[in-house]
Every structure is written in C-alpha cells, then in structure tokens.
PDB file of C-alpha atoms in Angstrom:
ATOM      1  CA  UNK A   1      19.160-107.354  61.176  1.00  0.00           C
ATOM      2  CA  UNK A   2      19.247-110.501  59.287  1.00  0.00           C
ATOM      3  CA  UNK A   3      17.644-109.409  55.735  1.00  0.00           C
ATOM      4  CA  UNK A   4      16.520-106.626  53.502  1.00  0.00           C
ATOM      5  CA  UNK A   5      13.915-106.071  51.232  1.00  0.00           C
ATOM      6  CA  UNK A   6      13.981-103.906  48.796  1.00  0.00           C
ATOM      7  CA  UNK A   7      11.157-102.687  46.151  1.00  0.00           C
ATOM      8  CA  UNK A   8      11.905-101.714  42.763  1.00  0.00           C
ATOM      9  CA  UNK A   9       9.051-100.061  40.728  1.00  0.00           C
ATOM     10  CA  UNK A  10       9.518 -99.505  37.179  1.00  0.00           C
ATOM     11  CA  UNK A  11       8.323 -95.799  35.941  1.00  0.00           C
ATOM     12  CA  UNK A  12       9.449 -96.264  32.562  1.00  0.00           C
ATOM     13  CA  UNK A  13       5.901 -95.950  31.132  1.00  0.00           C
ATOM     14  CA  UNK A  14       4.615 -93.440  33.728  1.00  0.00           C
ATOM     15  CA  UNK A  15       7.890 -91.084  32.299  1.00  0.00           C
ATOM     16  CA  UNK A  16       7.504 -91.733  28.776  1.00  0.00           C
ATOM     17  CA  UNK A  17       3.628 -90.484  29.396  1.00  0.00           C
ATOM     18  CA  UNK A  18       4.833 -87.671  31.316  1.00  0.00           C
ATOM     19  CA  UNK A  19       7.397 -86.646  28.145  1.00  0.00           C
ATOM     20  CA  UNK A  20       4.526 -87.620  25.640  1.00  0.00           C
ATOM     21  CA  UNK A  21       2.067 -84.848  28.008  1.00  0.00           C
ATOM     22  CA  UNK A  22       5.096 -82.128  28.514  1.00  0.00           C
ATOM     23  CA  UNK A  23       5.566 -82.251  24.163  1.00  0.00           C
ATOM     24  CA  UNK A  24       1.903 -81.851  23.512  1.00  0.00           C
ATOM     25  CA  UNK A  25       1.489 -78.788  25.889  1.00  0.00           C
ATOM     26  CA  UNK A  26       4.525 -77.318  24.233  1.00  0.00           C
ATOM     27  CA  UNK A  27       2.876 -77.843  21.288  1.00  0.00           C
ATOM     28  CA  UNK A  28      -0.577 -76.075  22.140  1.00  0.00           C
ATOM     29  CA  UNK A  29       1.191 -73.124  24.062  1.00  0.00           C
ATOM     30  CA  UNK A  30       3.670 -72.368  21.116  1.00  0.00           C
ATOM     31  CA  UNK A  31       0.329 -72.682  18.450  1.00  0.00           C
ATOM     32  CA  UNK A  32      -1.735 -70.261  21.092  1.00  0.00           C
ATOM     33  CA  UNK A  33       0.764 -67.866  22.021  1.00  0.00           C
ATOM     34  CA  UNK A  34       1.911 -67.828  18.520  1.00  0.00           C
ATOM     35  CA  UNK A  35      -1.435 -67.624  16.876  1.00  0.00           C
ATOM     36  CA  UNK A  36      -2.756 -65.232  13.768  1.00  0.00           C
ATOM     37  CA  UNK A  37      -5.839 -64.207  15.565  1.00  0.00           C
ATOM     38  CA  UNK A  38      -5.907 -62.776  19.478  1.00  0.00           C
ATOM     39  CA  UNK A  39      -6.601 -65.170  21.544  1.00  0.00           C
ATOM     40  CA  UNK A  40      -7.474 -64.639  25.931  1.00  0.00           C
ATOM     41  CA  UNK A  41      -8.953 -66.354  28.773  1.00  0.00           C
ATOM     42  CA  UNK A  42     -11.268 -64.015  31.328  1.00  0.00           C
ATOM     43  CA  UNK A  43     -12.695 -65.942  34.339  1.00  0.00           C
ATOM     44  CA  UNK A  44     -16.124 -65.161  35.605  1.00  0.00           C
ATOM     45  CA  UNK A  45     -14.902 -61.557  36.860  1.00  0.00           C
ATOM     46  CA  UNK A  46     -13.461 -60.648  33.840  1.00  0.00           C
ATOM     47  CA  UNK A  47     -10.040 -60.899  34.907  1.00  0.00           C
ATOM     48  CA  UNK A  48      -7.328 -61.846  32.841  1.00  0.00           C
ATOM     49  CA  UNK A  49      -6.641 -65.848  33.186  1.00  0.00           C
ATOM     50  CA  UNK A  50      -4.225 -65.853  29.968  1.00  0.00           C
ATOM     51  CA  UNK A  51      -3.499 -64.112  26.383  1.00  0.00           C
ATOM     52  CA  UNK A  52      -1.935 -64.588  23.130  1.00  0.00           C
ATOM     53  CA  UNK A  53       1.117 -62.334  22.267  1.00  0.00           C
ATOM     54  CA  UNK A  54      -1.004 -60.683  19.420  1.00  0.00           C
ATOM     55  CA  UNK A  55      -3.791 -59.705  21.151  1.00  0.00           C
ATOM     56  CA  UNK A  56      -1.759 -58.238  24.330  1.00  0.00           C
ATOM     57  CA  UNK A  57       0.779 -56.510  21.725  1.00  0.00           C
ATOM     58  CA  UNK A  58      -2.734 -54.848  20.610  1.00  0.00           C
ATOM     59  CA  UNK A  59      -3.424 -53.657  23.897  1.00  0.00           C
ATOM     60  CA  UNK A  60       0.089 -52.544  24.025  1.00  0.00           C
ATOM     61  CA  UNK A  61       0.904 -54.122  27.375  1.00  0.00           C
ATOM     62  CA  UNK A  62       3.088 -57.026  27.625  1.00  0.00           C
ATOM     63  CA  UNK A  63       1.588 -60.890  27.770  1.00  0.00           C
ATOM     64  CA  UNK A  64       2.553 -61.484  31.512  1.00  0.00           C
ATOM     65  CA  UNK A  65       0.901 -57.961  33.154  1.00  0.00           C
ATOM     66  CA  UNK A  66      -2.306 -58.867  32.195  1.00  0.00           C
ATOM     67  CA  UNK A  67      -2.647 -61.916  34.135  1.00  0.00           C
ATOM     68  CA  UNK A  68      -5.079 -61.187  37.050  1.00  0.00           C
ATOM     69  CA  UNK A  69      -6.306 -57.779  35.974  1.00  0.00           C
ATOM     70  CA  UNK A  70      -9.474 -56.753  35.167  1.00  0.00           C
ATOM     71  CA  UNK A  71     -10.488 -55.380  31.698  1.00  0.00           C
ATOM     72  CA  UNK A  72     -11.234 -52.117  33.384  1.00  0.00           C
ATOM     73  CA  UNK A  73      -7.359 -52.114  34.242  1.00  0.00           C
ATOM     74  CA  UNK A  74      -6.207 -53.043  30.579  1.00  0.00           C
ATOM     75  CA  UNK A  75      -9.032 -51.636  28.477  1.00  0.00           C
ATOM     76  CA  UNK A  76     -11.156 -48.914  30.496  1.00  0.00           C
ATOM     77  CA  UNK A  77     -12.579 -47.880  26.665  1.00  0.00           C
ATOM     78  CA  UNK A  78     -14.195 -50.959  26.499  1.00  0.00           C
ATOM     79  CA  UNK A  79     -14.875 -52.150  29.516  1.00  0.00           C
ATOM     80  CA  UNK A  80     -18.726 -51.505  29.575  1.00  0.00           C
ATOM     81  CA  UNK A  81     -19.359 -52.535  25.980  1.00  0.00           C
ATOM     82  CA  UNK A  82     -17.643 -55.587  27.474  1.00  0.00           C
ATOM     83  CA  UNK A  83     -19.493 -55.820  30.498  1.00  0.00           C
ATOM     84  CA  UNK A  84     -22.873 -55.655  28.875  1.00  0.00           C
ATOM     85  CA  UNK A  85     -21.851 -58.420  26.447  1.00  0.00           C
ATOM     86  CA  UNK A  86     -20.179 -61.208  29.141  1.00  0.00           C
ATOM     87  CA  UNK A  87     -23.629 -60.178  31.066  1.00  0.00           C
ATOM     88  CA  UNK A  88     -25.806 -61.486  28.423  1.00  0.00           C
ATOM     89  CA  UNK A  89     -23.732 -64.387  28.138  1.00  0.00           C
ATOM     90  CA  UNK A  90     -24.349 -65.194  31.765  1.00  0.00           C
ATOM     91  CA  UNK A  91     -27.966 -64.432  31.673  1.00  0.00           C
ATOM     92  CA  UNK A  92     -28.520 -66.710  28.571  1.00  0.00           C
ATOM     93  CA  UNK A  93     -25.534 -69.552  28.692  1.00  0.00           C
ATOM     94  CA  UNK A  94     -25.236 -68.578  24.732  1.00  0.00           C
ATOM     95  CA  UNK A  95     -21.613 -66.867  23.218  1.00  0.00           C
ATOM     96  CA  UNK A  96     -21.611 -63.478  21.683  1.00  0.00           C
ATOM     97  CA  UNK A  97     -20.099 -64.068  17.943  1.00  0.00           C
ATOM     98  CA  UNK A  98     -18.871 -61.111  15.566  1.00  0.00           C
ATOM     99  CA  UNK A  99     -19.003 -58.491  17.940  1.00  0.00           C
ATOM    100  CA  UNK A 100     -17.198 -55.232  16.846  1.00  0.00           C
ATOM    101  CA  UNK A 101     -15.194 -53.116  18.729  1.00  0.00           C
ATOM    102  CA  UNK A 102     -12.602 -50.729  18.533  1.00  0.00           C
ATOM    103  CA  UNK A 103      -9.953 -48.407  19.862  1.00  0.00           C
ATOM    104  CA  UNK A 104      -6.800 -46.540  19.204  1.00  0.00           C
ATOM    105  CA  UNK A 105      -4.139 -48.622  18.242  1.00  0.00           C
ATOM    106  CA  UNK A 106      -1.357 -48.792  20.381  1.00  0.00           C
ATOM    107  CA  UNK A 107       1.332 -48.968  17.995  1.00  0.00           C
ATOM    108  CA  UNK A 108      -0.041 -46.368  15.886  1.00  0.00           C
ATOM    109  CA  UNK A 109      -1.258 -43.373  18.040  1.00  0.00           C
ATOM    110  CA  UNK A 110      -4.548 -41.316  16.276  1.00  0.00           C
ATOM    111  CA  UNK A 111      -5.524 -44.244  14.245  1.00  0.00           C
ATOM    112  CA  UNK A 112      -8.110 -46.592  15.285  1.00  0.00           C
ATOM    113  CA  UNK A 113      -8.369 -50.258  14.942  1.00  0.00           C
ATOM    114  CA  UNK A 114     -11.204 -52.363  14.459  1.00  0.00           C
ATOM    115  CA  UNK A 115     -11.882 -56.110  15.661  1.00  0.00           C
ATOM    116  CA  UNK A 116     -13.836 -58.788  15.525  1.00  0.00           C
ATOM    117  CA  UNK A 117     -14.481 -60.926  18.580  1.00  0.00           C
ATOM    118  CA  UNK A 118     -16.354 -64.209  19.506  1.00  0.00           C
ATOM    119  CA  UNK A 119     -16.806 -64.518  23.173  1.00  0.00           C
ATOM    120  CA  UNK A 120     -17.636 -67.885  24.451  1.00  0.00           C
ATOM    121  CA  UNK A 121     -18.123 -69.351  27.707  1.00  0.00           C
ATOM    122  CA  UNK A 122     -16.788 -72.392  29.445  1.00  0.00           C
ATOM    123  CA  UNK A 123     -18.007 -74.387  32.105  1.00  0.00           C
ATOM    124  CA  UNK A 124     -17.303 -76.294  35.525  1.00  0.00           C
ATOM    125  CA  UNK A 125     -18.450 -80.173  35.272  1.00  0.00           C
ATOM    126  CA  UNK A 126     -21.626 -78.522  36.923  1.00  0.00           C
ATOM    127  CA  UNK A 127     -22.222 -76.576  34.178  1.00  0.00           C
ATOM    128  CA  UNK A 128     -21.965 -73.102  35.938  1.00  0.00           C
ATOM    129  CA  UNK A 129     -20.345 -70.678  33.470  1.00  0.00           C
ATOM    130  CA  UNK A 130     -16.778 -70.084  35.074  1.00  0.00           C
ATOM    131  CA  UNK A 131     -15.340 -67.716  32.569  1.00  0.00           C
ATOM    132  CA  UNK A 132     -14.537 -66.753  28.914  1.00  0.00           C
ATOM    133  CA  UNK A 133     -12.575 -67.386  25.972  1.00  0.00           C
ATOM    134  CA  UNK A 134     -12.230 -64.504  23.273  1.00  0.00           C
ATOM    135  CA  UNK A 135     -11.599 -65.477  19.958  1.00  0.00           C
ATOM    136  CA  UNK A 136     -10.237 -61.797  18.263  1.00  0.00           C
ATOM    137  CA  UNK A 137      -9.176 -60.893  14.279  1.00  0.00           C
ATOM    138  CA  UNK A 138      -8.369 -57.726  13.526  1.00  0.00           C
ATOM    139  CA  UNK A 139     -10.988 -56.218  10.680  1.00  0.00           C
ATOM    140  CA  UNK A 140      -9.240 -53.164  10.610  1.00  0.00           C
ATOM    141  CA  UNK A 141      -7.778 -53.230   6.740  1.00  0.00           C
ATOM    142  CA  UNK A 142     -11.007 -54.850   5.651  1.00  0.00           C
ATOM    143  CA  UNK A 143     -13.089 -52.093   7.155  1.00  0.00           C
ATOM    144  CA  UNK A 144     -11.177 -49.688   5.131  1.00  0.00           C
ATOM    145  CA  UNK A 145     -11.236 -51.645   2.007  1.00  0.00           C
ATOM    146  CA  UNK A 146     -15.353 -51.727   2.742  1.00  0.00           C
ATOM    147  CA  UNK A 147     -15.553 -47.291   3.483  1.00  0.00           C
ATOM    148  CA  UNK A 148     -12.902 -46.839   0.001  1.00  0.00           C
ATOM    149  CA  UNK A 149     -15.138 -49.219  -1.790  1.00  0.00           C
ATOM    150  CA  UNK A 150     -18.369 -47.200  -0.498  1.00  0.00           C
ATOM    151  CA  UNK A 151     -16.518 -44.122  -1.286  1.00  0.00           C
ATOM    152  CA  UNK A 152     -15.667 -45.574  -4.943  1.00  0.00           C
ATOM    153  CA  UNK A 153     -19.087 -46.046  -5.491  1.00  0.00           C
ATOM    154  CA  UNK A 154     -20.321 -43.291  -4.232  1.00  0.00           C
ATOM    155  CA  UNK A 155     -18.311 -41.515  -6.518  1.00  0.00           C
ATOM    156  CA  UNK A 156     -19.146 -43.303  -9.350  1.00  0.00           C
ATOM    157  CA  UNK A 157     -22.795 -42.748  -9.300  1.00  0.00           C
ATOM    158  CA  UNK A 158     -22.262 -39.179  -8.641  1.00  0.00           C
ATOM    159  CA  UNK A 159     -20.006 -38.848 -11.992  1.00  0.00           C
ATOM    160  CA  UNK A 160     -22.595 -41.234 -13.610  1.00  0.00           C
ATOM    161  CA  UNK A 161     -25.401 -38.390 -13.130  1.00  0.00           C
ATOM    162  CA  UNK A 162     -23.102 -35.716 -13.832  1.00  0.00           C
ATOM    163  CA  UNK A 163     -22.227 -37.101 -17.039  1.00  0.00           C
ATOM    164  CA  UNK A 164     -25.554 -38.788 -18.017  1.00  0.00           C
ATOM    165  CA  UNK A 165     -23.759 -42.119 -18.678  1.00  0.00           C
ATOM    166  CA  UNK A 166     -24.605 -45.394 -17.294  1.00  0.00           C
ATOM    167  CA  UNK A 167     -22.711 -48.793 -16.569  1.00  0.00           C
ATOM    168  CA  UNK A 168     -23.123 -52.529 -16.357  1.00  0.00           C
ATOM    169  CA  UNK A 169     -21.226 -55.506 -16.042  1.00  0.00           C
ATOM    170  CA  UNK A 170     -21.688 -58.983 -17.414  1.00  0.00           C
ATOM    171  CA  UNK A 171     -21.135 -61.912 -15.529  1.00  0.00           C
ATOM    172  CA  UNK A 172     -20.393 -64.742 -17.862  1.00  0.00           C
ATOM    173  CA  UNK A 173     -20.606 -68.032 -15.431  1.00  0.00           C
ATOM    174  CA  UNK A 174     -24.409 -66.671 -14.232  1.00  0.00           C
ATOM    175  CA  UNK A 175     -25.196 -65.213 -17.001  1.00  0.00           C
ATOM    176  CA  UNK A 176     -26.208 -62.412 -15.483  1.00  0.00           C
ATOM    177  CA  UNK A 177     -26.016 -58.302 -16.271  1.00  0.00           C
ATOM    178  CA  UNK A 178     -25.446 -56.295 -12.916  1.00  0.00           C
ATOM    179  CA  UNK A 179     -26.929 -52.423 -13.670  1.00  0.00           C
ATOM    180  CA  UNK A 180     -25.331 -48.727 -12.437  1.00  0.00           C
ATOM    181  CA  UNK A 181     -28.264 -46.786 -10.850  1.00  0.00           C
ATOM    182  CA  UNK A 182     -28.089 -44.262 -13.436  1.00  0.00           C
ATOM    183  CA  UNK A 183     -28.382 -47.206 -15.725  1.00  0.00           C
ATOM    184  CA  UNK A 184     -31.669 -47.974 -14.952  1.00  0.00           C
ATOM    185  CA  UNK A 185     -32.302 -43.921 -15.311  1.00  0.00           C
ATOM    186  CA  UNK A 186     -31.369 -44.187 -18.825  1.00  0.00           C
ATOM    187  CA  UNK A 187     -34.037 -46.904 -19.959  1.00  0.00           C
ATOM    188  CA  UNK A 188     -36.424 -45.839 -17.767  1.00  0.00           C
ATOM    189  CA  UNK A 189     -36.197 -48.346 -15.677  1.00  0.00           C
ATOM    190  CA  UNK A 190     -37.236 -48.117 -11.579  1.00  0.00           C
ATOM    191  CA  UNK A 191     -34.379 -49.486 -10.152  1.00  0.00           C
ATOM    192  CA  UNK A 192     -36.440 -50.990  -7.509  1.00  0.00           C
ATOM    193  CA  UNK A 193     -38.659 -53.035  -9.675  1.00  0.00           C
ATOM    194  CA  UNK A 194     -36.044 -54.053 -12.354  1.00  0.00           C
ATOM    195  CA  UNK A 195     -37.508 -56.114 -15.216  1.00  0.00           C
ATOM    196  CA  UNK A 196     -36.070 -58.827 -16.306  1.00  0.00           C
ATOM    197  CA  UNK A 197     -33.400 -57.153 -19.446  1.00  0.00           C
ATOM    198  CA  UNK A 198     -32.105 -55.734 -16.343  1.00  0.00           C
ATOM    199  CA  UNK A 199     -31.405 -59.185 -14.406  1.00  0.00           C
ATOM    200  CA  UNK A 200     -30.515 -61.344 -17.781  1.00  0.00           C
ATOM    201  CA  UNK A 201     -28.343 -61.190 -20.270  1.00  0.00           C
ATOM    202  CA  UNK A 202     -31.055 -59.750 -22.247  1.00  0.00           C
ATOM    203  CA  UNK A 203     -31.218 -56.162 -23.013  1.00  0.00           C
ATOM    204  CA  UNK A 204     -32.290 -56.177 -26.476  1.00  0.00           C
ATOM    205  CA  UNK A 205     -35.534 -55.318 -25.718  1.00  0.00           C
ATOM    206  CA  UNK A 206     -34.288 -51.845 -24.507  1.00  0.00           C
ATOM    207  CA  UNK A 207     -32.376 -51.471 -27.741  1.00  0.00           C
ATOM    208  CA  UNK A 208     -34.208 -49.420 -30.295  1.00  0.00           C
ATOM    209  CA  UNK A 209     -35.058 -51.897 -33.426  1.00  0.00           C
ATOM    210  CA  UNK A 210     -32.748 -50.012 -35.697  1.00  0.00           C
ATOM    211  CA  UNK A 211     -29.519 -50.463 -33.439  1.00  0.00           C
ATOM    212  CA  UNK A 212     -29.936 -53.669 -32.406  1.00  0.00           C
ATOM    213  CA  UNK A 213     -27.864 -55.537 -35.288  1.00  0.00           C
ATOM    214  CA  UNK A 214     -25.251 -53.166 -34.431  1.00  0.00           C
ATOM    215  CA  UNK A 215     -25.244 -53.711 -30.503  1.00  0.00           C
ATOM    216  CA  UNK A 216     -25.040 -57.404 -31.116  1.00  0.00           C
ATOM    217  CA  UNK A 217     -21.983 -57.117 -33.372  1.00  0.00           C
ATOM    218  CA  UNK A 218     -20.365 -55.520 -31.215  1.00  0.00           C
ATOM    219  CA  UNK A 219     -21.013 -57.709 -27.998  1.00  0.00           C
ATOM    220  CA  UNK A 220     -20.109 -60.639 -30.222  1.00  0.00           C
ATOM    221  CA  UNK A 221     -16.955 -59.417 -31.267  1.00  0.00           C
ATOM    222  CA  UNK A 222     -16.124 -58.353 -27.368  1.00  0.00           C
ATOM    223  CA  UNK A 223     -16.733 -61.826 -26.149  1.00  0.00           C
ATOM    224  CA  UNK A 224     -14.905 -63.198 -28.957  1.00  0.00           C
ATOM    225  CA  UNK A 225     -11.908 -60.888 -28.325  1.00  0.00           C
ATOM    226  CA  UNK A 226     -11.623 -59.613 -31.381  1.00  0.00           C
ATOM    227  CA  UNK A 227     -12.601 -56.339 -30.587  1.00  0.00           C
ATOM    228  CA  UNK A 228     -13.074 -53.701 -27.731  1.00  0.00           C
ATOM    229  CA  UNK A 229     -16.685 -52.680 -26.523  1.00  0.00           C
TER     230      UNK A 229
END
C-alpha cells in the first residue's frame, strides 16, 4: 500500500438545515399541543392519527391512548353523529363547519358540554381524501349565556304584560329605537308590521298632541345628562 485517499465532505449546511427543521417542528408541536381550541387528526377510518392536550383532557383520556383508536373506542356517544358527518365529507370532498355536539364533561360529571367543530379533509397528492382534521372550541359558557339571556327575556315580556308597561331602547350611533313586544301593544302597534316611529327615533307621532312638549323635555334633558328619564 503505497497511498491513501481520503474524502472529506463538509455537512455544515446540511446540519445547520437539520437544526433550522428540528426548531420549527418544536415550534408547531408546542403551538398545537398547547393550543386554546381542540385540535385532532382522524385518518380515513376515523382513527386517531394525533390530538391536542385540550381536546383529549375533554375526552378525559390522556393525549398518547388515543393514538390508533377509533372514535367508537374514545367517544361511543358520538360516534354515529360522527360517522354520518366524515361520510358526507367523503361523498362530497367539502368540510363540515360549525357542527354542534355534545356530551358529559369529563371533569365535571352530570353537566354537559357543548362544542363547536369544523371537520376538514386532507388529501394524498392524488387527491383521494386520506383523513381529517377537527378544528374544536368549546361553546359551552356561551350556550348558557344564550338559554339565561332567552330566559331574561322571556321573563321580561311576561312581567311586561303582567304589569301593562312597555320598554325601548335608543341606540344613539344608528339612530335607531329598538321596541318591547308589549311596547308595540301599548300604541297599537302589530309588532309584525312596525311603522316607522317604531324603527326611528321618531315616536312623536304616537304621543298624544298635549304631551308631546313634555316628552321632548324630558328626552332632551336625558341625553343632555341633566336629568333622569
């Protein structure tokens, strides 16, 4: 043996891409796994490719023993309304967006919680639907705000008839007058076919002619804040 060669390659750039890749996946699995909405991957069987921490905390099973189940394993509630949905999208190539559903929540037995979901698909370079991506928010809160708002108002027009009194609201910016039901019962107007004193800030008309200076004064003086109404 008279000689050696030897080949050097230099990997700097191929290891600073490799560093650059390895950050940017950290980045994007901390931001999913860590993200305010629940977030999961299902492939085309409806098994369980990957989830967010606050979506499998809702299901009340831990992150890692979903992977591979089916959603008749995790969530045998839902599972058909499921089914039916991911079927559509298959038949049709188009996502399912603000679908409801519910169940009991896991971390508070007896109550139920409400979600949101937007269920898209995603494809092989052939285009062939290979699975689906749930985007979930939890509605639960704002579906209660909705039913003790209904309930509020539900109230209200019951006391309103009880009591033979009426309410309205001006809205300054649109200048426009928003009317209680038994409102409209008062002037005699058919709540379905308001006139205009009941759209604009115009009710003068309904005012009989010998109150009217008197009405005015005071509205005046209550957008002036000098005096209650």
């Amino acid at each position: 043996l008279s000689s050696v060669l030897s080949l050097v390659l230099d990997i700097t750039a191929r290891k600073r891409a490799e560093a650059v890749i390895k950050e940017q996946l950290a980045e994007i699995t901390n931001y999913y796994d860590n993200a305010p909405v629940g977030l999961a991957v299902f492939d085309k069987n409806l098994r369980y490719r990957r989830i967010n921490k606050l979506l499998a905390d809702a299901n009340g099973i831990p992150a890692q023993h979903h992977i591979g189940k089916t959603i008749e394993e995790v969530l045998p509630d839902l599972s058909e309304q499921i089914r039916r949905l991911t079927s559509q999208i298959l038949a049709t190539g188009e996502p399912a967006i603000s679908v409801e559903f519910s169940r009991e929540s896991q971390r508070e037995p007896g109550h139920r919680r409400t979600w949101l979901g937007n269920w898209h698909p995603y494809k092989r370079d052939d285009q062939e639907i290979a699975g689906f991506h749930l985007i979930a928010q939890d509605i639960t809160e704002r579906k209660r705000a909705e039913e003790a708002l209904r309930r509020s108002q539900h109230s209200l027009v019951e006391a309103q008839q009880i009591g033979r009194t009426g309410s309205w609201e001006v809205d300054l910016v649109d200048d426009t007058v928003a009317w209680s039901e038994n409102m409209f019962r008062i002037f005699g107007i058919d709540p379905m076919e308001p006139s205009e004193a009941a759209i604009k800030d115009d009710i003068e008309p309904c005012i009989h002619p010998e109150d009217r200076e008197l009405v005015r004064a005071v509205l005046e003086g209550a957008l002036q804040g000098t005096r209650p109404y």
